[in-house]
mmCIF file of C-alpha atoms in Angstrom:
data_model
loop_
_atom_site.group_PDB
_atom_site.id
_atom_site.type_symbol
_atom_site.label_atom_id
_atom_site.label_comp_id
_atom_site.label_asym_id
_atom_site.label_seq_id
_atom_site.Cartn_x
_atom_site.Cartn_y
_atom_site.Cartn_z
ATOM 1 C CA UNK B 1 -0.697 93.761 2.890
ATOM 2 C CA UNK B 2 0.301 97.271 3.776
ATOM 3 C CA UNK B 3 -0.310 97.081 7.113
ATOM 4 C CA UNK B 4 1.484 93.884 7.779
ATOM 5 C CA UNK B 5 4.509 94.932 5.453
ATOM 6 C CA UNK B 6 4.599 98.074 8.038
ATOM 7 C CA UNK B 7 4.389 96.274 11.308
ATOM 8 C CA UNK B 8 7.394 93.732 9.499
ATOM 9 C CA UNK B 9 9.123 96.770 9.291
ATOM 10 C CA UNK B 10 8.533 98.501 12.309
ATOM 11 C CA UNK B 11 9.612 94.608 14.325
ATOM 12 C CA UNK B 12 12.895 94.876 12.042
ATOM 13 C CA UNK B 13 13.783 98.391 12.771
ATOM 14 C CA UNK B 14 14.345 99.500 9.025
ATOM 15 C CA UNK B 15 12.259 100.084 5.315
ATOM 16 C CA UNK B 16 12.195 97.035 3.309
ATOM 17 C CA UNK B 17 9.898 98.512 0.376
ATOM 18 C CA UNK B 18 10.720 101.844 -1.565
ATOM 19 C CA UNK B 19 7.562 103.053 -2.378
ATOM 20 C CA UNK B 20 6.931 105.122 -5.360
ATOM 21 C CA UNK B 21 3.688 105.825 -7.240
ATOM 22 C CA UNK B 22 4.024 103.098 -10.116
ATOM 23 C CA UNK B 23 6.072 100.400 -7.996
ATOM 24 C CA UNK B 24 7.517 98.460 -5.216
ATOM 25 C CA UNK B 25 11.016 98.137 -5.078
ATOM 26 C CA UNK B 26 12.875 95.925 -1.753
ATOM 27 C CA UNK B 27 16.096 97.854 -0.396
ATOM 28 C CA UNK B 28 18.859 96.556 0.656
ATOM 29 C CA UNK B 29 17.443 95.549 3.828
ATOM 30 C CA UNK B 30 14.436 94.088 2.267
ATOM 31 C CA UNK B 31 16.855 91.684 -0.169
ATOM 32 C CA UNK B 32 18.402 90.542 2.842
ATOM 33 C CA UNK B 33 15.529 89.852 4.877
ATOM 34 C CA UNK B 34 13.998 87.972 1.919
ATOM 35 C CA UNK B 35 17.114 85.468 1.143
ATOM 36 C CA UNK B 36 16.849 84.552 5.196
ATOM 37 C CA UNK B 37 12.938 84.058 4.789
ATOM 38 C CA UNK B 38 13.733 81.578 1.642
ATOM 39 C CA UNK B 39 16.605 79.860 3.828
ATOM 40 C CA UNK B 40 14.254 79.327 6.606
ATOM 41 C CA UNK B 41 11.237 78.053 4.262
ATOM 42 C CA UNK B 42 13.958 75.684 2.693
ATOM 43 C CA UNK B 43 14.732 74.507 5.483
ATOM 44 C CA UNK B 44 11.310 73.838 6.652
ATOM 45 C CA UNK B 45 10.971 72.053 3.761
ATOM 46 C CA UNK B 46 13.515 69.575 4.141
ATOM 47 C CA UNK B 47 12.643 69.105 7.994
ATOM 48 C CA UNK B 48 9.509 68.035 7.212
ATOM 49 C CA UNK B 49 10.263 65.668 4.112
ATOM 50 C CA UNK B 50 12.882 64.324 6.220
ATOM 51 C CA UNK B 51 9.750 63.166 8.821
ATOM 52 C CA UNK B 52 8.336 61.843 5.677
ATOM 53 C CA UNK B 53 11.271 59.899 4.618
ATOM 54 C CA UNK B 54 11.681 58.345 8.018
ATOM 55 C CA UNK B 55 7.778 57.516 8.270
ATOM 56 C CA UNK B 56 7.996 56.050 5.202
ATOM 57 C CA UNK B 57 12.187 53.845 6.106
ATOM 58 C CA UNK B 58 11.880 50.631 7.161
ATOM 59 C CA UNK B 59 11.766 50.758 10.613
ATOM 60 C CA UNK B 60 15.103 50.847 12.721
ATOM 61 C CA UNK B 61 16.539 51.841 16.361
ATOM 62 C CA UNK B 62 16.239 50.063 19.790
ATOM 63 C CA UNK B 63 12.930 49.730 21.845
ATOM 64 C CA UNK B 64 12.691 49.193 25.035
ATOM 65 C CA UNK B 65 9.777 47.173 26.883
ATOM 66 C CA UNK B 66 9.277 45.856 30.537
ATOM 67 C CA UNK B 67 7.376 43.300 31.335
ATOM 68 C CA UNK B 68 6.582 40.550 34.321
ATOM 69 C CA UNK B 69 9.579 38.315 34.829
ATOM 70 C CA UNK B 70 7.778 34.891 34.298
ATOM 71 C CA UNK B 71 5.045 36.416 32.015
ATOM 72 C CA UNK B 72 7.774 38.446 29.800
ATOM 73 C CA UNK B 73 10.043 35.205 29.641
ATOM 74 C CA UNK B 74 6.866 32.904 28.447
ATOM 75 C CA UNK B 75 4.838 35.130 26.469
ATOM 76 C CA UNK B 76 6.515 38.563 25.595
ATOM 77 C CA UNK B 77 10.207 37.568 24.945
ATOM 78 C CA UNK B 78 8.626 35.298 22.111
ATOM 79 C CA UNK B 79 6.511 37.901 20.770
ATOM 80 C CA UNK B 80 9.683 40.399 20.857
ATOM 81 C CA UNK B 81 11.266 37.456 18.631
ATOM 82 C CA UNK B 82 8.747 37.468 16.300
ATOM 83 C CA UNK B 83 8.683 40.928 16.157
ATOM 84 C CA UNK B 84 12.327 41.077 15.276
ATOM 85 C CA UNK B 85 12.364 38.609 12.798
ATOM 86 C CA UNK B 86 9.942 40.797 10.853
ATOM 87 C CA UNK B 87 11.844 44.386 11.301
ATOM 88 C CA UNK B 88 15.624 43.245 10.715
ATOM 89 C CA UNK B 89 16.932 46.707 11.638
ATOM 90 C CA UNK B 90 15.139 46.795 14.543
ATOM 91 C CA UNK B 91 16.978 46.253 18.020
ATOM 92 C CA UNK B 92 15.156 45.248 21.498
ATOM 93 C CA UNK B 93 15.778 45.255 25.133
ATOM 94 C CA UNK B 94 13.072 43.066 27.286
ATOM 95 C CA UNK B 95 13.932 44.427 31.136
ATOM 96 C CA UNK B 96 11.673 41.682 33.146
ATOM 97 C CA UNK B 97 10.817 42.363 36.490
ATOM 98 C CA UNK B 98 7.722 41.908 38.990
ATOM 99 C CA UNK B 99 7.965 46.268 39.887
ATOM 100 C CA UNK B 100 6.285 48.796 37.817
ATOM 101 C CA UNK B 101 8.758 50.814 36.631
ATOM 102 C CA UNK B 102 8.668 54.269 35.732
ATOM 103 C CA UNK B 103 8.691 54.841 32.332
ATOM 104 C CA UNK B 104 9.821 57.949 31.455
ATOM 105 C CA UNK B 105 12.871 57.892 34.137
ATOM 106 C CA UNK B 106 13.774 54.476 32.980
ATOM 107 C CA UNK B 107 13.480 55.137 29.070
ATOM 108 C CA UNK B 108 11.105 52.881 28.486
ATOM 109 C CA UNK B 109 9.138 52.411 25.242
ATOM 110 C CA UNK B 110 6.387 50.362 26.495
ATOM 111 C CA UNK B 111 5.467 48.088 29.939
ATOM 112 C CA UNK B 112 3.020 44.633 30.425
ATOM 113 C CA UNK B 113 1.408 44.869 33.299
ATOM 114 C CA UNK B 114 -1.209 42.242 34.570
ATOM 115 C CA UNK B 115 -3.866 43.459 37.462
ATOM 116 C CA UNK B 116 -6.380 46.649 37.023
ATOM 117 C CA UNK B 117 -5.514 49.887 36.036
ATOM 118 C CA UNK B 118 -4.077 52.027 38.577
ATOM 119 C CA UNK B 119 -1.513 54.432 37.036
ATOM 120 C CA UNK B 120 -2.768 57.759 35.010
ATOM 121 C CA UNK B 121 -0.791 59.755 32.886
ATOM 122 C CA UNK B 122 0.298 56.844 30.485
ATOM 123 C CA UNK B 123 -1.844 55.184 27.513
ATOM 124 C CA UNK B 124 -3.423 51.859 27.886
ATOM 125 C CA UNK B 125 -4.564 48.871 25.866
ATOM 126 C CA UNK B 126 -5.805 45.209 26.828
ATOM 127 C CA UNK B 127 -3.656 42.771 24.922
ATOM 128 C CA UNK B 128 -5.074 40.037 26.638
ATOM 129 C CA UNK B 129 -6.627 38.620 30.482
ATOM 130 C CA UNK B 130 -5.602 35.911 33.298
ATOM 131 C CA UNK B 131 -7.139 34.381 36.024
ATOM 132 C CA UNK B 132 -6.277 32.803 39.633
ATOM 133 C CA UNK B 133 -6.636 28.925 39.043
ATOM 134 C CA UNK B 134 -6.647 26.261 41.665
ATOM 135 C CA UNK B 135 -4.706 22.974 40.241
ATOM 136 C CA UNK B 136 -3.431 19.900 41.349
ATOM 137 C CA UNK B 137 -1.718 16.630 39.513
ATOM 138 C CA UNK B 138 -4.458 13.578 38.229
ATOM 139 C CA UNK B 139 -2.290 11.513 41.228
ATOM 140 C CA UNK B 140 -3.507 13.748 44.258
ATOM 141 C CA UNK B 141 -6.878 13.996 43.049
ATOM 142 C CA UNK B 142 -7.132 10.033 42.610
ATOM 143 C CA UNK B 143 -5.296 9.582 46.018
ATOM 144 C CA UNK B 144 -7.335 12.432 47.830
ATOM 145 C CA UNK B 145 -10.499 13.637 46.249
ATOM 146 C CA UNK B 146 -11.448 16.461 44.429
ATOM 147 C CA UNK B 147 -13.234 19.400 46.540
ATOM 148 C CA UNK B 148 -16.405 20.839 45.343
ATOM 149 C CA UNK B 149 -16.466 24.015 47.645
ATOM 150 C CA UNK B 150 -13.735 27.201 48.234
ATOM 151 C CA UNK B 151 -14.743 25.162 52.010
ATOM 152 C CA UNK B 152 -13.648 21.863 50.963
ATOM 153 C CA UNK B 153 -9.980 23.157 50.675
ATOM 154 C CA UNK B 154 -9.479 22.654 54.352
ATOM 155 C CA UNK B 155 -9.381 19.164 54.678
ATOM 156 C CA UNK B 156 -6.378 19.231 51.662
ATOM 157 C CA UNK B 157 -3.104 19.862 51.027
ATOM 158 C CA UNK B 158 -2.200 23.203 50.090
ATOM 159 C CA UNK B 159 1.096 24.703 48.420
ATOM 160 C CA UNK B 160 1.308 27.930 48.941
ATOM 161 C CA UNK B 161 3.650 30.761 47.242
ATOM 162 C CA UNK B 162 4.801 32.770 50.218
ATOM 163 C CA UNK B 163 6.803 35.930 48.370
ATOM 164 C CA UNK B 164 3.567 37.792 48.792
ATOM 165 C CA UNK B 165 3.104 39.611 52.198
ATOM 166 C CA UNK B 166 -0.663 39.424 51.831
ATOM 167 C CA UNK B 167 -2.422 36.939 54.889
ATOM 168 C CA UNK B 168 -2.572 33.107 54.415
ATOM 169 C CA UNK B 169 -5.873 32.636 52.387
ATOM 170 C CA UNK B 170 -7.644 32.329 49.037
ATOM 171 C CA UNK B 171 -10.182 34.491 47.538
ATOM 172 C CA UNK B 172 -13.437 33.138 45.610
ATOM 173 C CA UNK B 173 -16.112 34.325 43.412
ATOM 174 C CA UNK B 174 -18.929 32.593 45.776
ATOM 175 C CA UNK B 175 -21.315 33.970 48.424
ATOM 176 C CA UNK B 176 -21.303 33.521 51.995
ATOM 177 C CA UNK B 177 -18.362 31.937 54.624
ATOM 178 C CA UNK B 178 -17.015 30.807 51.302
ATOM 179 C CA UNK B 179 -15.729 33.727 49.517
ATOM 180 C CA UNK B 180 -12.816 33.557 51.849
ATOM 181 C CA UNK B 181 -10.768 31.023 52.728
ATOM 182 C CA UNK B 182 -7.828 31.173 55.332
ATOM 183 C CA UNK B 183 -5.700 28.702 54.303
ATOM 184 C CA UNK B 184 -2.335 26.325 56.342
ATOM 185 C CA UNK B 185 -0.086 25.631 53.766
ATOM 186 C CA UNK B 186 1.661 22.592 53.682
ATOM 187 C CA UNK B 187 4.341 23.375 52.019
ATOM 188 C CA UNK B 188 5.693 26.744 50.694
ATOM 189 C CA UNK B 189 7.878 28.663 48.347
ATOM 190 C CA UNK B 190 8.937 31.697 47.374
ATOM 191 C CA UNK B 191 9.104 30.841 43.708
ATOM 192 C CA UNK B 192 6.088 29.787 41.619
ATOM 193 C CA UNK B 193 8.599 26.930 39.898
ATOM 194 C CA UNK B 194 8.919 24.927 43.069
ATOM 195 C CA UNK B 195 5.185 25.492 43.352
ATOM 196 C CA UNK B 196 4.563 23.913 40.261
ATOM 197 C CA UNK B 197 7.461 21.265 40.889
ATOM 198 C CA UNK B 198 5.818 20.028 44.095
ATOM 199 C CA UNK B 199 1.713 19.810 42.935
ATOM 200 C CA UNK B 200 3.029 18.132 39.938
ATOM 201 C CA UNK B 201 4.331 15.482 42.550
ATOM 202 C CA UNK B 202 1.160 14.941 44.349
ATOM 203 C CA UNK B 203 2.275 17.348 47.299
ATOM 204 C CA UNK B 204 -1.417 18.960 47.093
ATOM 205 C CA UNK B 205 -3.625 22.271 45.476
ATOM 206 C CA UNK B 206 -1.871 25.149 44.622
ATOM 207 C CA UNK B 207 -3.155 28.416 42.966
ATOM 208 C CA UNK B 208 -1.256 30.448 40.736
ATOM 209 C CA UNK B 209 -2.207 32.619 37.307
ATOM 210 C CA UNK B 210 -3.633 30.801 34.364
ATOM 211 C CA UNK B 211 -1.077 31.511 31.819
ATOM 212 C CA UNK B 212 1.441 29.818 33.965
ATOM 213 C CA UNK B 213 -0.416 26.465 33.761
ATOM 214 C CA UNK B 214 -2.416 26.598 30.389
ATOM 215 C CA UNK B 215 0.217 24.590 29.171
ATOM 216 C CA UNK B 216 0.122 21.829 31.757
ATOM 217 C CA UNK B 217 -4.077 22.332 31.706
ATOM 218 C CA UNK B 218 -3.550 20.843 28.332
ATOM 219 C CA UNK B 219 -1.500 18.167 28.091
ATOM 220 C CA UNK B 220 -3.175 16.916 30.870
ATOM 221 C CA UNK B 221 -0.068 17.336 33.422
ATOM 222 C CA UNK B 222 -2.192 19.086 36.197
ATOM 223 C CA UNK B 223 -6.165 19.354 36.985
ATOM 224 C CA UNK B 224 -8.176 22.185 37.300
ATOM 225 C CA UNK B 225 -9.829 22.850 40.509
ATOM 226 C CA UNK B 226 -12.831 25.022 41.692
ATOM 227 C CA UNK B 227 -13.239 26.921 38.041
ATOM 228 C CA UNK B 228 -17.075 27.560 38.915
ATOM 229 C CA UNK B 229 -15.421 29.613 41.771
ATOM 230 C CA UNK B 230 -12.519 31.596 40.221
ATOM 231 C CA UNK B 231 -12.951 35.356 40.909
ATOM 232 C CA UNK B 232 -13.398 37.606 37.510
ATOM 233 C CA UNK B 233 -10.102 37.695 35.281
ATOM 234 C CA UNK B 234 -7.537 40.334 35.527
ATOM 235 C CA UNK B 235 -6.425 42.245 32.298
ATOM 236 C CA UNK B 236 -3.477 42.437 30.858
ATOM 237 C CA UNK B 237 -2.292 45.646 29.357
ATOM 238 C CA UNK B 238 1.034 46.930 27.449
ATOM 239 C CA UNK B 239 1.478 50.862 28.211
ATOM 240 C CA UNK B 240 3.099 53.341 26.697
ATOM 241 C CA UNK B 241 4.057 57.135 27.538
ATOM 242 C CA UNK B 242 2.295 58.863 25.442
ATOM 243 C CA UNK B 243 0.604 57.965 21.744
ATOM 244 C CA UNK B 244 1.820 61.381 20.447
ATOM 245 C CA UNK B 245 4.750 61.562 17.747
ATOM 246 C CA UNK B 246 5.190 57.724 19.131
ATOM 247 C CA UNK B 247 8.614 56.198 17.117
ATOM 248 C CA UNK B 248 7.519 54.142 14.715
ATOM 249 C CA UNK B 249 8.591 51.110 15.880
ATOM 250 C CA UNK B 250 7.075 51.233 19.455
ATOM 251 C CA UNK B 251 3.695 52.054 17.184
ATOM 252 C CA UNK B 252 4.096 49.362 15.100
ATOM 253 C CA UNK B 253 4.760 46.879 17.932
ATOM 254 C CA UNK B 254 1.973 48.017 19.950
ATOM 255 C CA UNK B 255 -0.050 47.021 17.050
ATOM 256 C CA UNK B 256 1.287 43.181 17.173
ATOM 257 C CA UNK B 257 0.997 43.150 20.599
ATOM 258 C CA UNK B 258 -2.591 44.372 20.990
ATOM 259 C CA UNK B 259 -4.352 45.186 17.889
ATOM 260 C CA UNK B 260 -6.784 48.116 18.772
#
């Protein structure tokens, strides 16, 4: 104690203590220095509690998540909803759209993303998996056939989406001249709606990602092609910055969205 009460005084330039035989007794500088130190433990004090308080609040504010634009308009605007109707004081923003945006320069709470890993620096966790389907309508597969080989596709129909700038064919999990498959479309479109629009109408195959069809898959709308061939599923992930002092609301959404 005596040596830290000395090197206290010697950082504030002055004697806090008078020191006698029997006692300690603060000076004038001492009393000072001691009403600040209570101030700033006070303070303290109520910072923290106030952490508490707001841990403990229902949860409020506005988060911010990106997403897909077809997948966050089917699957995570309704899960946004959901989340909302449970946290009333809770306000959202759903940016959709197909780049990965950065996002701490974009203020973003949290991003979907569908395809492998390939960013560091942010915090990951699978919410959920898709796959590349082939499909056609009950009508065209009546009318033409169903193929039984990646190969068989050449002889059919194809509708292709064209937005990507990748080459004209079709990847497969198979072995040999089949695993590939150069493809000549048909038809094409730049959106995956006309896709749909057209195989639903007998125009031949197309291939898209499951969750755009699981719908359609069940009701019986469209036929799945070729699922002994489909390459291995992609995962789905929502991101976040960091997990670190993470608002309370992004937390608590991350755990609807993909419980750990």
């Amino acid at each position: 104690m005596t040596r830290s009460l000395a090197a206290l005084e010697a950082r504030v330039g002055a004697r806090l203590v008078q020191r006698t035989a029997r006692r300690l007794t603060p000076t004038a500088a001492g009393r000072r220095l001691a009403s600040c130190a209570r101030q700033l433990l006070a303070d303290y004090e109520q910072a923290t509690r106030t952490g508490k308080e707001e841990r403990d609040a229902p949860l409020d504010g506005v988060m911010r998540v990106t997403a897909p634009s077809l997948f966050g308009r089917w699957h995570i605007a309704p899960l946004v909803w959901s989340f909302l109707d449970s946290h009333p004081h809770i306000r959202a923003e759903l940016v959709l759209t197909n780049r990965n945006l950065d996002l701490v320069e974009e203020v973003l709470d949290g991003a979907v993303r569908i395809g492998p890993l390939t960013e560091s620096g942010l915090v990951a966790r699978r919410v959920g998996q898709v796959r590349w389907v082939l499909f056609a309508s009950p009508d065209y597969v009546t009318r033409r056939g169903r193929p039984r080989t990646p190969r068989d596709l050449i002889k059919h129909d194809i509708v292709y989406e064209s937005h990507r700038p990748s080459p004209m064919e079709w990847r497969f999990r198979a072995s040999g001249p089949g695993k590939v498959v150069r493809i000549t479309p048909r038809f094409m479109a730049t959106e995956i709606e006309a896709v749909l629009a057209a195989v639903k109408a007998g125009r031949g195959i197309g291939r898209t990602l499951s969750y755009q069809v699981a719908d359609d898959f069940a009701s019986g709308t469209l036929v799945r092609l070729l699922d002994e061939f489909e390459p291995p599923a992609w995962p789905v992930h929502l991101f976040v910055p960091t997990t670190r002092y993470m608002p309370q609301a992004v937390r608590a959404f991350l755990d609807v969205a993909g419980p750990a």
